[in-house]
mmCIF file of C-alpha atoms in Angstrom:
data_model
loop_
_atom_site.group_PDB
_atom_site.id
_atom_site.type_symbol
_atom_site.label_atom_id
_atom_site.label_comp_id
_atom_site.label_asym_id
_atom_site.label_seq_id
_atom_site.Cartn_x
_atom_site.Cartn_y
_atom_site.Cartn_z
ATOM 1 C CA MET A 1 0.000 0.000 0.000
ATOM 2 C CA LYS A 2 2.851 2.379 0.812
ATOM 3 C CA GLY A 3 4.377 1.989 -2.632
ATOM 4 C CA THR A 4 0.988 2.447 -4.347
ATOM 5 C CA ALA A 5 0.249 5.564 -2.335
ATOM 6 C CA THR A 6 3.630 7.040 -3.142
ATOM 7 C CA THR A 7 3.118 6.332 -6.837
ATOM 8 C CA CYS A 8 -0.207 8.183 -6.735
ATOM 9 C CA VAL A 9 1.334 11.127 -4.907
ATOM 10 C CA LEU A 10 4.129 11.342 -7.467
ATOM 11 C CA ALA A 11 1.662 11.199 -10.331
ATOM 12 C CA MET A 12 -0.406 13.987 -8.817
ATOM 13 C CA ALA A 13 2.724 16.033 -8.162
ATOM 14 C CA THR A 14 3.657 15.606 -11.815
ATOM 15 C CA ALA A 15 0.241 16.767 -13.006
ATOM 16 C CA LEU A 16 0.111 19.687 -10.613
ATOM 17 C CA TYR A 17 3.691 20.880 -11.035
ATOM 18 C CA SER A 18 2.724 24.506 -11.635
ATOM 19 C CA THR A 19 1.074 24.859 -8.230
ATOM 20 C CA VAL A 20 4.121 23.825 -6.211
ATOM 21 C CA GLY A 21 6.679 26.423 -5.216
ATOM 22 C CA VAL A 22 8.524 28.413 -2.621
ATOM 23 C CA ALA A 23 10.323 30.972 -4.767
ATOM 24 C CA GLN A 24 9.245 34.570 -4.570
ATOM 25 C CA ALA A 25 7.108 35.960 -7.398
ATOM 26 C CA GLN A 26 8.708 38.438 -9.748
ATOM 27 C CA SER A 27 8.016 41.984 -8.640
ATOM 28 C CA PHE A 28 8.418 43.821 -11.932
ATOM 29 C CA PRO A 29 5.334 44.851 -13.970
ATOM 30 C CA VAL A 30 4.193 42.706 -16.886
ATOM 31 C CA THR A 31 2.387 44.343 -19.759
ATOM 32 C CA ALA A 32 -0.765 42.926 -21.344
ATOM 33 C CA GLY A 33 1.204 42.223 -24.525
ATOM 34 C CA GLN A 34 3.910 40.339 -22.677
ATOM 35 C CA ARG A 35 1.322 38.299 -20.818
ATOM 36 C CA ALA A 36 -0.491 37.418 -24.038
ATOM 37 C CA THR A 37 2.796 36.367 -25.650
ATOM 38 C CA ALA A 38 3.707 34.209 -22.671
ATOM 39 C CA GLN A 39 0.297 32.541 -22.689
ATOM 40 C CA GLN A 40 0.598 31.847 -26.414
ATOM 41 C CA VAL A 41 4.069 30.364 -25.953
ATOM 42 C CA ALA A 42 2.764 28.227 -23.112
ATOM 43 C CA GLN A 43 0.315 26.707 -25.592
ATOM 44 C CA GLN A 44 2.516 26.250 -28.634
ATOM 45 C CA GLY A 45 6.030 25.605 -27.265
ATOM 46 C CA VAL A 46 9.257 26.722 -28.954
ATOM 47 C CA PRO A 47 10.175 26.971 -32.647
ATOM 48 C CA LEU A 48 11.933 23.908 -34.012
ATOM 49 C CA ALA A 49 14.963 26.094 -34.689
ATOM 50 C CA ALA A 50 15.376 26.554 -30.926
ATOM 51 C CA LEU A 51 15.895 22.827 -30.372
ATOM 52 C CA ASN A 52 19.308 21.282 -29.901
ATOM 53 C CA PRO A 53 20.044 19.452 -33.194
ATOM 54 C CA SER A 54 20.773 16.283 -31.202
ATOM 55 C CA ALA A 55 17.714 16.555 -28.912
ATOM 56 C CA PRO A 56 16.287 13.083 -28.151
ATOM 57 C CA THR A 57 12.641 12.235 -28.798
ATOM 58 C CA SER A 58 12.363 10.902 -25.248
ATOM 59 C CA TYR A 59 14.466 10.884 -22.118
ATOM 60 C CA THR A 60 14.193 9.212 -18.718
ATOM 61 C CA VAL A 61 15.292 11.480 -15.883
ATOM 62 C CA GLN A 62 18.232 9.969 -14.022
ATOM 63 C CA ARG A 63 19.527 10.448 -10.505
ATOM 64 C CA GLY A 64 22.147 13.186 -10.562
ATOM 65 C CA ASP A 65 20.459 15.030 -13.443
ATOM 66 C CA THR A 66 19.902 18.764 -13.174
ATOM 67 C CA LEU A 67 17.332 20.980 -14.816
ATOM 68 C CA TRP A 68 20.118 22.983 -16.485
ATOM 69 C CA ARG A 69 21.618 19.827 -18.007
ATOM 70 C CA ILE A 70 18.263 18.593 -19.306
ATOM 71 C CA SER A 71 17.501 22.063 -20.679
ATOM 72 C CA GLY A 72 20.761 21.939 -22.649
ATOM 73 C CA LEU A 73 19.918 18.429 -23.812
ATOM 74 C CA PHE A 74 16.800 19.637 -25.596
ATOM 75 C CA LEU A 75 17.506 23.321 -26.307
ATOM 76 C CA ARG A 76 20.179 25.488 -27.895
ATOM 77 C CA GLN A 77 19.355 28.100 -25.223
ATOM 78 C CA PRO A 78 18.744 26.488 -21.807
ATOM 79 C CA TRP A 79 16.889 29.526 -20.455
ATOM 80 C CA ARG A 80 14.020 28.816 -22.888
ATOM 81 C CA TRP A 81 13.024 25.797 -20.807
ATOM 82 C CA PRO A 82 9.712 27.365 -19.630
ATOM 83 C CA GLU A 83 8.657 27.834 -23.259
ATOM 84 C CA LEU A 84 9.506 24.274 -24.204
ATOM 85 C CA TRP A 85 7.707 22.968 -21.135
ATOM 86 C CA GLY A 86 4.672 25.192 -21.770
ATOM 87 C CA MET A 87 4.860 27.076 -18.494
ATOM 88 C CA ASN A 88 2.851 30.254 -17.951
ATOM 89 C CA LEU A 89 4.115 33.324 -16.090
ATOM 90 C CA GLN A 90 2.878 32.062 -12.728
ATOM 91 C CA ALA A 91 4.694 28.772 -13.168
ATOM 92 C CA ILE A 92 7.922 30.534 -14.159
ATOM 93 C CA ALA A 93 7.975 32.190 -10.724
ATOM 94 C CA ASN A 94 7.698 28.807 -9.011
ATOM 95 C CA PRO A 95 9.961 25.785 -8.981
ATOM 96 C CA HIS A 96 8.988 23.018 -11.346
ATOM 97 C CA LEU A 97 9.297 19.571 -9.856
ATOM 98 C CA ILE A 98 10.744 16.824 -12.035
ATOM 99 C CA TYR A 99 11.749 13.499 -10.543
ATOM 100 C CA PRO A 100 14.175 10.719 -11.372
ATOM 101 C CA GLY A 101 12.258 8.039 -13.222
ATOM 102 C CA GLN A 102 9.998 10.437 -15.140
ATOM 103 C CA GLU A 103 9.874 9.929 -18.893
ATOM 104 C CA LEU A 104 10.046 13.153 -20.916
ATOM 105 C CA TYR A 105 8.695 13.167 -24.471
ATOM 106 C CA LEU A 106 9.532 15.704 -27.166
ATOM 107 C CA GLU A 107 6.444 16.353 -29.292
ATOM 108 C CA LYS A 108 6.533 18.332 -32.550
ATOM 109 C CA ASP A 109 3.481 19.994 -34.048
ATOM 110 C CA GLY A 110 4.088 21.939 -37.245
ATOM 111 C CA ASP A 111 6.905 24.413 -36.655
ATOM 112 C CA TYR A 112 6.846 24.093 -32.866
ATOM 113 C CA ALA A 113 7.897 21.602 -30.214
ATOM 114 C CA ARG A 114 6.882 20.932 -26.622
ATOM 115 C CA LEU A 115 8.046 18.637 -23.864
ATOM 116 C CA THR A 116 5.553 16.540 -21.892
ATOM 117 C CA THR A 117 5.478 13.642 -19.444
ATOM 118 C CA VAL A 118 2.767 11.849 -21.427
ATOM 119 C CA ARG A 119 2.750 10.259 -24.864
ATOM 120 C CA ASN A 120 -0.389 10.217 -27.042
ATOM 121 C CA GLY A 121 -2.647 11.228 -24.183
ATOM 122 C CA ALA A 122 -1.556 8.429 -21.846
ATOM 123 C CA SER A 123 -1.393 8.928 -18.072
ATOM 124 C CA PRO A 124 1.921 10.292 -16.723
ATOM 125 C CA THR A 125 4.076 7.640 -15.125
ATOM 126 C CA VAL A 126 7.112 7.597 -12.897
ATOM 127 C CA LYS A 127 9.376 4.572 -12.672
ATOM 128 C CA LEU A 128 10.027 3.843 -9.018
ATOM 129 C CA SER A 129 12.250 1.485 -7.103
ATOM 130 C CA PRO A 130 11.722 0.257 -3.512
ATOM 131 C CA ARG A 131 14.493 2.595 -2.346
ATOM 132 C CA VAL A 132 12.815 5.622 -3.910
ATOM 133 C CA ARG A 133 9.425 4.873 -2.343
ATOM 134 C CA SER A 134 10.688 5.631 1.127
ATOM 135 C CA GLU A 135 11.897 9.134 0.197
ATOM 136 C CA SER A 136 9.982 12.399 0.365
ATOM 137 C CA LEU A 137 8.966 14.416 -2.687
ATOM 138 C CA SER A 138 11.257 17.289 -1.696
ATOM 139 C CA ASP A 139 14.212 14.900 -1.588
ATOM 140 C CA LEU A 140 13.385 13.566 -5.054
ATOM 141 C CA ALA A 141 12.825 16.916 -6.793
ATOM 142 C CA LEU A 142 15.312 17.559 -9.575
ATOM 143 C CA PRO A 143 17.581 20.521 -8.703
ATOM 144 C CA THR A 144 18.354 23.266 -11.191
ATOM 145 C CA LEU A 145 22.048 22.469 -10.907
ATOM 146 C CA GLN A 146 24.338 20.427 -8.710
ATOM 147 C CA MET A 147 23.544 21.923 -5.317
ATOM 148 C CA HIS A 148 27.046 21.423 -3.920
ATOM 149 C CA ILE A 149 28.218 24.149 -6.318
ATOM 150 C CA ILE A 150 26.135 26.890 -4.692
ATOM 151 C CA GLU A 151 25.091 25.365 -1.367
ATOM 152 C CA ALA A 152 27.566 27.468 0.596
ATOM 153 C CA PHE A 153 26.615 30.638 -1.275
ATOM 154 C CA LEU A 154 22.935 30.175 -0.396
ATOM 155 C CA ALA A 155 23.800 30.954 3.220
ATOM 156 C CA GLU A 156 27.237 32.578 3.249
ATOM 157 C CA PRO A 157 27.079 35.977 1.525
ATOM 158 C CA LEU A 158 24.854 38.503 3.237
ATOM 159 C CA VAL A 159 24.300 42.089 2.135
ATOM 160 C CA ILE A 160 23.501 44.454 4.987
ATOM 161 C CA ASP A 161 23.286 48.194 5.564
ATOM 162 C CA SER A 162 25.656 50.418 7.528
ATOM 163 C CA ASP A 163 23.439 50.507 10.648
ATOM 164 C CA THR A 164 23.418 46.709 10.844
ATOM 165 C CA VAL A 165 27.220 46.685 10.633
ATOM 166 C CA ALA A 166 27.552 49.303 13.389
ATOM 167 C CA ASN A 167 25.144 47.511 15.745
ATOM 168 C CA ALA A 168 26.478 43.976 15.238
ATOM 169 C CA PRO A 169 27.829 42.413 18.484
ATOM 170 C CA ARG A 170 31.559 41.686 18.492
ATOM 171 C CA ILE A 171 33.900 39.136 20.011
ATOM 172 C CA ILE A 172 36.006 40.851 22.684
ATOM 173 C CA ALA A 173 38.084 37.946 23.961
ATOM 174 C CA GLY A 174 38.621 34.234 23.859
ATOM 175 C CA GLU A 175 38.753 31.856 26.773
ATOM 176 C CA ASP A 176 42.206 31.787 28.439
ATOM 177 C CA ASP A 177 43.184 34.917 26.459
ATOM 178 C CA ARG A 178 43.341 32.997 23.187
ATOM 179 C CA SER A 179 43.730 35.352 20.249
ATOM 180 C CA MET A 180 42.835 32.761 17.588
ATOM 181 C CA LEU A 181 39.706 30.682 18.115
ATOM 182 C CA SER A 182 38.762 27.308 16.650
ATOM 183 C CA PRO A 183 35.744 24.961 16.848
ATOM 184 C CA GLY A 184 35.074 23.919 20.425
ATOM 185 C CA ASP A 185 36.518 27.124 21.890
ATOM 186 C CA ARG A 186 34.501 29.565 23.971
ATOM 187 C CA ALA A 187 34.436 33.322 23.348
ATOM 188 C CA TYR A 188 32.968 36.399 25.000
ATOM 189 C CA VAL A 189 30.890 38.966 23.141
ATOM 190 C CA ARG A 190 29.388 42.419 23.601
ATOM 191 C CA GLY A 191 26.973 44.515 21.629
ATOM 192 C CA PRO A 192 26.815 48.323 21.615
ATOM 193 C CA SER A 193 25.451 49.951 24.784
ATOM 194 C CA THR A 194 22.179 50.651 23.017
ATOM 195 C CA ALA A 195 21.778 47.070 21.784
ATOM 196 C CA PRO A 196 23.425 44.513 24.103
ATOM 197 C CA LEU A 197 23.422 40.893 22.993
ATOM 198 C CA VAL A 198 20.650 39.207 24.971
ATOM 199 C CA TYR A 199 18.707 36.016 24.436
ATOM 200 C CA ALA A 200 14.995 36.323 23.711
ATOM 201 C CA GLU A 201 12.845 33.362 24.664
ATOM 202 C CA GLY A 202 12.132 31.205 21.628
ATOM 203 C CA ALA A 203 14.728 32.940 19.434
ATOM 204 C CA SER A 204 17.480 31.079 17.629
ATOM 205 C CA ARG A 205 20.804 30.853 19.433
ATOM 206 C CA SER A 206 22.742 30.421 16.192
ATOM 207 C CA TYR A 207 24.835 33.298 14.860
ATOM 208 C CA ARG A 208 27.225 33.680 11.964
ATOM 209 C CA LEU A 209 30.558 35.451 12.174
ATOM 210 C CA PHE A 210 31.919 38.026 9.772
ATOM 211 C CA ARG A 211 34.874 40.372 9.652
ATOM 212 C CA GLN A 212 34.985 43.885 8.217
ATOM 213 C CA ALA A 213 31.893 44.053 6.024
ATOM 214 C CA THR A 214 33.023 45.197 2.575
ATOM 215 C CA PRO A 215 31.168 48.037 0.830
ATOM 216 C CA LEU A 216 29.768 47.067 -2.563
ATOM 217 C CA HIS A 217 30.178 50.003 -4.944
ATOM 218 C CA ASP A 218 28.112 50.303 -8.087
ATOM 219 C CA PRO A 219 30.751 50.238 -10.859
ATOM 220 C CA ILE A 220 28.782 52.853 -12.810
ATOM 221 C CA THR A 221 27.425 55.323 -10.226
ATOM 222 C CA LYS A 222 30.049 54.542 -7.528
ATOM 223 C CA GLU A 223 27.358 54.656 -4.817
ATOM 224 C CA ILE A 224 27.369 52.057 -2.040
ATOM 225 C CA LEU A 225 24.694 49.431 -2.688
ATOM 226 C CA GLY A 226 25.225 47.669 0.636
ATOM 227 C CA TYR A 227 27.876 45.935 2.702
ATOM 228 C CA GLU A 228 28.910 42.366 1.970
ATOM 229 C CA ALA A 229 29.455 40.393 5.165
ATOM 230 C CA GLN A 230 31.630 37.445 4.202
ATOM 231 C CA TYR A 231 31.152 34.304 6.222
ATOM 232 C CA LEU A 232 33.814 33.300 8.756
ATOM 233 C CA GLY A 233 32.023 30.692 10.818
ATOM 234 C CA GLN A 234 29.162 29.936 13.177
ATOM 235 C CA VAL A 235 28.694 30.267 16.930
ATOM 236 C CA GLU A 236 25.965 29.334 19.390
ATOM 237 C CA LEU A 237 24.913 31.746 22.104
ATOM 238 C CA GLU A 238 25.250 30.123 25.518
ATOM 239 C CA ARG A 239 24.254 33.145 27.604
ATOM 240 C CA GLY A 240 23.505 36.780 26.850
ATOM 241 C CA GLU A 241 25.072 39.900 28.296
ATOM 242 C CA THR A 242 24.328 40.898 31.879
ATOM 243 C CA PRO A 243 23.801 44.575 32.815
ATOM 244 C CA GLY A 244 26.616 46.193 34.771
ATOM 245 C CA ILE A 245 26.814 45.107 38.426
ATOM 246 C CA ALA A 246 28.878 46.818 41.116
ATOM 247 C CA THR A 247 30.914 44.134 42.874
ATOM 248 C CA GLN A 248 31.980 46.437 45.733
ATOM 249 C CA LYS A 249 30.480 49.445 47.461
ATOM 250 C CA ASP A 250 31.023 52.693 45.540
ATOM 251 C CA ALA A 251 32.672 50.730 42.702
ATOM 252 C CA LEU A 252 31.702 51.248 39.092
ATOM 253 C CA PRO A 253 29.355 48.646 37.601
ATOM 254 C CA VAL A 254 31.141 45.827 35.781
ATOM 255 C CA ASN A 255 29.633 44.632 32.516
ATOM 256 C CA VAL A 256 29.404 40.873 32.079
ATOM 257 C CA PRO A 257 29.711 39.955 28.385
ATOM 258 C CA GLY A 258 27.751 37.220 26.698
ATOM 259 C CA THR A 259 29.239 33.801 26.027
ATOM 260 C CA VAL A 260 29.293 31.918 22.737
ATOM 261 C CA ASN A 261 30.642 28.552 21.686
ATOM 262 C CA ILE A 262 32.482 28.304 18.368
ATOM 263 C CA ARG A 263 30.771 25.659 16.202
ATOM 264 C CA LYS A 264 32.158 26.060 12.678
ATOM 265 C CA VAL A 265 34.971 28.111 11.187
ATOM 266 C CA LYS A 266 35.976 28.940 7.643
ATOM 267 C CA GLU A 267 38.876 31.046 8.893
ATOM 268 C CA GLU A 268 40.384 31.446 12.367
ATOM 269 C CA ILE A 269 38.235 33.620 14.585
ATOM 270 C CA ARG A 270 39.724 36.516 16.559
ATOM 271 C CA PRO A 271 38.590 39.438 18.751
ATOM 272 C CA GLY A 272 36.814 42.118 16.755
ATOM 273 C CA ASP A 273 34.925 39.662 14.551
ATOM 274 C CA ARG A 274 31.204 40.390 14.540
ATOM 275 C CA LEU A 275 27.996 38.386 14.860
ATOM 276 C CA LEU A 276 24.753 38.374 12.904
ATOM 277 C CA PRO A 277 21.723 36.132 13.471
ATOM 278 C CA GLU A 278 21.953 33.036 11.282
ATOM 279 C CA PRO A 279 19.415 33.448 8.447
ATOM 280 C CA ALA A 280 17.145 30.603 7.472
ATOM 281 C CA ARG A 281 18.716 28.387 4.815
ATOM 282 C CA GLN A 282 16.891 28.418 1.504
ATOM 283 C CA TYR A 283 17.055 25.579 -0.974
ATOM 284 C CA LEU A 284 15.143 26.550 -4.075
ATOM 285 C CA SER A 285 14.397 24.337 -7.033
ATOM 286 C CA TYR A 286 13.997 27.126 -9.542
ATOM 287 C CA VAL A 287 13.466 27.134 -13.273
ATOM 288 C CA PRO A 288 16.081 28.814 -15.513
ATOM 289 C CA HIS A 289 14.321 31.546 -17.468
ATOM 290 C CA ALA A 290 15.061 34.817 -19.209
ATOM 291 C CA PRO A 291 13.778 38.098 -17.715
ATOM 292 C CA GLN A 292 10.403 39.289 -19.014
ATOM 293 C CA THR A 293 11.774 42.826 -19.357
ATOM 294 C CA ALA A 294 15.043 44.210 -20.684
ATOM 295 C CA VAL A 295 17.835 44.049 -18.098
ATOM 296 C CA GLN A 296 21.123 45.878 -17.962
ATOM 297 C CA ALA A 297 23.245 45.079 -14.934
ATOM 298 C CA HIS A 298 26.955 45.198 -14.144
ATOM 299 C CA VAL A 299 29.325 43.003 -12.171
ATOM 300 C CA VAL A 300 30.052 44.604 -8.790
ATOM 301 C CA SER A 301 32.516 42.050 -7.446
ATOM 302 C CA ILE A 302 33.757 38.491 -7.740
ATOM 303 C CA TYR A 303 32.805 36.806 -4.506
ATOM 304 C CA GLY A 304 35.319 35.314 -2.126
ATOM 305 C CA SER A 305 38.578 37.152 -2.800
ATOM 306 C CA THR A 306 39.665 40.708 -3.479
ATOM 307 C CA SER A 307 42.735 39.370 -5.291
ATOM 308 C CA VAL A 308 40.734 37.566 -7.999
ATOM 309 C CA ARG A 309 40.480 39.714 -11.113
ATOM 310 C CA TYR A 310 38.706 37.347 -13.497
ATOM 311 C CA GLY A 311 35.734 35.130 -12.708
ATOM 312 C CA THR A 312 35.488 31.714 -14.357
ATOM 313 C CA GLN A 313 32.873 28.967 -14.656
ATOM 314 C CA TYR A 314 31.005 28.190 -11.415
ATOM 315 C CA GLN A 315 32.316 31.261 -9.646
ATOM 316 C CA VAL A 316 29.868 33.685 -8.069
ATOM 317 C CA VAL A 317 29.582 37.365 -8.950
ATOM 318 C CA ALA A 318 27.613 40.143 -7.285
ATOM 319 C CA ILE A 319 25.617 42.371 -9.653
ATOM 320 C CA ASN A 320 24.114 45.827 -9.153
ATOM 321 C CA LYS A 321 20.464 44.785 -9.477
ATOM 322 C CA GLY A 322 18.283 43.328 -6.736
ATOM 323 C CA THR A 323 14.713 42.483 -5.839
ATOM 324 C CA GLN A 324 13.648 46.108 -6.254
ATOM 325 C CA ASP A 325 14.755 45.784 -9.901
ATOM 326 C CA GLY A 326 12.850 42.526 -10.475
ATOM 327 C CA MET A 327 15.717 40.089 -9.987
ATOM 328 C CA ALA A 328 14.551 36.601 -9.005
ATOM 329 C CA ALA A 329 16.096 33.174 -8.466
ATOM 330 C CA GLY A 330 16.525 31.245 -11.720
ATOM 331 C CA MET A 331 16.800 34.329 -13.920
ATOM 332 C CA VAL A 332 19.411 33.811 -16.654
ATOM 333 C CA LEU A 333 21.466 36.746 -17.947
ATOM 334 C CA ALA A 334 23.971 36.968 -20.775
ATOM 335 C CA LEU A 335 27.469 38.020 -19.755
ATOM 336 C CA MET A 336 28.821 40.659 -22.099
ATOM 337 C CA THR A 337 32.424 41.730 -22.599
ATOM 338 C CA THR A 338 32.521 45.510 -22.971
ATOM 339 C CA GLY A 339 33.798 46.580 -26.358
ATOM 340 C CA GLN A 340 37.170 48.297 -26.327
ATOM 341 C CA THR A 341 37.495 52.001 -27.176
ATOM 342 C CA LEU A 342 40.247 52.587 -29.729
ATOM 343 C CA VAL A 343 41.489 54.887 -32.459
ATOM 344 C CA ASP A 344 40.724 53.815 -36.013
ATOM 345 C CA LYS A 345 44.215 53.974 -37.522
ATOM 346 C CA THR A 346 42.787 53.309 -40.990
ATOM 347 C CA ASP A 347 40.857 56.573 -40.813
ATOM 348 C CA PRO A 348 42.832 59.678 -41.843
ATOM 349 C CA GLN A 349 40.824 61.564 -39.212
ATOM 350 C CA ARG A 350 41.885 59.063 -36.546
ATOM 351 C CA ALA A 351 38.322 58.758 -35.274
ATOM 352 C CA THR A 352 37.711 57.142 -31.878
ATOM 353 C CA VAL A 353 35.383 54.144 -32.086
ATOM 354 C CA GLN A 354 33.688 51.869 -29.573
ATOM 355 C CA LEU A 355 33.779 48.184 -30.493
ATOM 356 C CA PRO A 356 30.467 46.360 -29.916
ATOM 357 C CA ASN A 357 29.840 44.414 -26.735
ATOM 358 C CA GLU A 358 30.278 40.676 -27.307
ATOM 359 C CA GLU A 359 28.353 37.894 -25.588
ATOM 360 C CA ASN A 360 30.745 36.033 -23.320
ATOM 361 C CA GLY A 361 28.609 33.433 -21.553
ATOM 362 C CA LEU A 362 25.669 32.952 -19.202
ATOM 363 C CA ALA A 363 25.051 33.573 -15.508
ATOM 364 C CA MET A 364 22.075 32.552 -13.386
ATOM 365 C CA VAL A 365 20.769 34.562 -10.439
ATOM 366 C CA PHE A 366 20.295 32.419 -7.336
ATOM 367 C CA ARG A 367 20.027 34.901 -4.470
ATOM 368 C CA SER A 368 18.827 38.505 -4.319
ATOM 369 C CA PHE A 369 18.834 41.324 -1.799
ATOM 370 C CA ASP A 370 17.240 44.783 -2.210
ATOM 371 C CA ARG A 371 19.895 46.280 -4.484
ATOM 372 C CA VAL A 372 22.339 43.427 -5.058
ATOM 373 C CA SER A 373 22.033 39.890 -6.431
ATOM 374 C CA TYR A 374 24.417 36.952 -6.619
ATOM 375 C CA ALA A 375 24.714 35.029 -9.856
ATOM 376 C CA LEU A 376 26.554 31.835 -10.739
ATOM 377 C CA ILE A 377 28.632 31.829 -13.930
ATOM 378 C CA MET A 378 27.237 28.865 -15.865
ATOM 379 C CA ASP A 379 29.125 29.100 -19.166
ATOM 380 C CA ILE A 380 31.998 31.380 -20.051
ATOM 381 C CA GLN A 381 34.413 31.984 -22.932
ATOM 382 C CA ARG A 382 36.709 34.618 -21.416
ATOM 383 C CA GLY A 383 37.168 35.718 -17.816
ATOM 384 C CA VAL A 384 34.552 37.995 -16.259
ATOM 385 C CA GLN A 385 35.686 41.129 -14.466
ATOM 386 C CA VAL A 386 34.175 43.936 -12.410
ATOM 387 C CA GLY A 387 32.191 46.317 -14.588
ATOM 388 C CA ASP A 388 31.239 43.734 -17.224
ATOM 389 C CA LEU A 389 27.700 44.006 -18.497
ATOM 390 C CA LEU A 390 24.889 41.487 -18.005
ATOM 391 C CA ALA A 391 21.836 41.705 -20.231
ATOM 392 C CA THR A 392 18.732 39.836 -21.300
ATOM 393 C CA PRO A 393 19.928 36.874 -23.391
ATOM 394 C CA ARG A 394 19.076 36.811 -27.075
#
């Protein structure tokens, strides 16, 4: 009975894929014309010219597959997956669940093609094994890409404002006067006088550590978009600060700092490092898709090291567009190399010309803050550097 019930649940999940999701809806406006176009595409699929010349007529989803890989299997342009799958605008904003064992069929009708989980009107099926039946649907859902590539980045980078930086509690000392702290060590912390570090009943005791939040400057306007707090490790609050207590008559009150236990470290921890509440981890199964409006963004930084000049495949870049600009998880942007400005030596007038921007690869947004987003470089021809343009893919 358990196996039969699971099979039914999987079948229903397959049929109702467009209603399942945790990703945030896109916040940018959609015109009536764009909506009509999207609805038409959802009905007819993609032009045959958009298909990968070697696209199979059917494919069984395997363990270890990713949505990006399957998109590339069927399409020349992986971000057109929602069109091939016949997804409407609402579905694009939600994750689409595909499971190992599902059979995908490529159907062609005239000059268009679509992908379905049924053939000739038959009921959708999923091939299961006894081992699979004991797993939950969320465990089976096909990820957009290999999660180990971006798992750390889903929780590590955090963009905060200047007030948050100033009010973040700090480590003031380690146990036994240790200047470098490792997992298992104990440390003492204090917040500013106006915001001491105290424990609120029911609140999480987990905090992340960061050092010297780095300002993120817009490469075009030079304004500060936020402060990037790079992850150093994780601590657990054992006890909060205690208000100052006078230990002797007429003596000044003595502040008792809070106590934390070092749980994880990416780098050695030392006094002066600051704490922020650990944000909830988000694992999104999002659909790669192009923006519905024209986008022009620029690379703000290459995450992880100030000494890295060029970003390569599977590195993360920060860009100067965020949720207030309509950025959303799964959005695919074309990386553009800015055309060089040079003097035309073949021109007697020695005119200055600007070479055209050239498409250099693809990046996919996976995490957004108000004015900054993080994108993973998926494909690249030449190294990406700060200031490079990202635009709606063609």
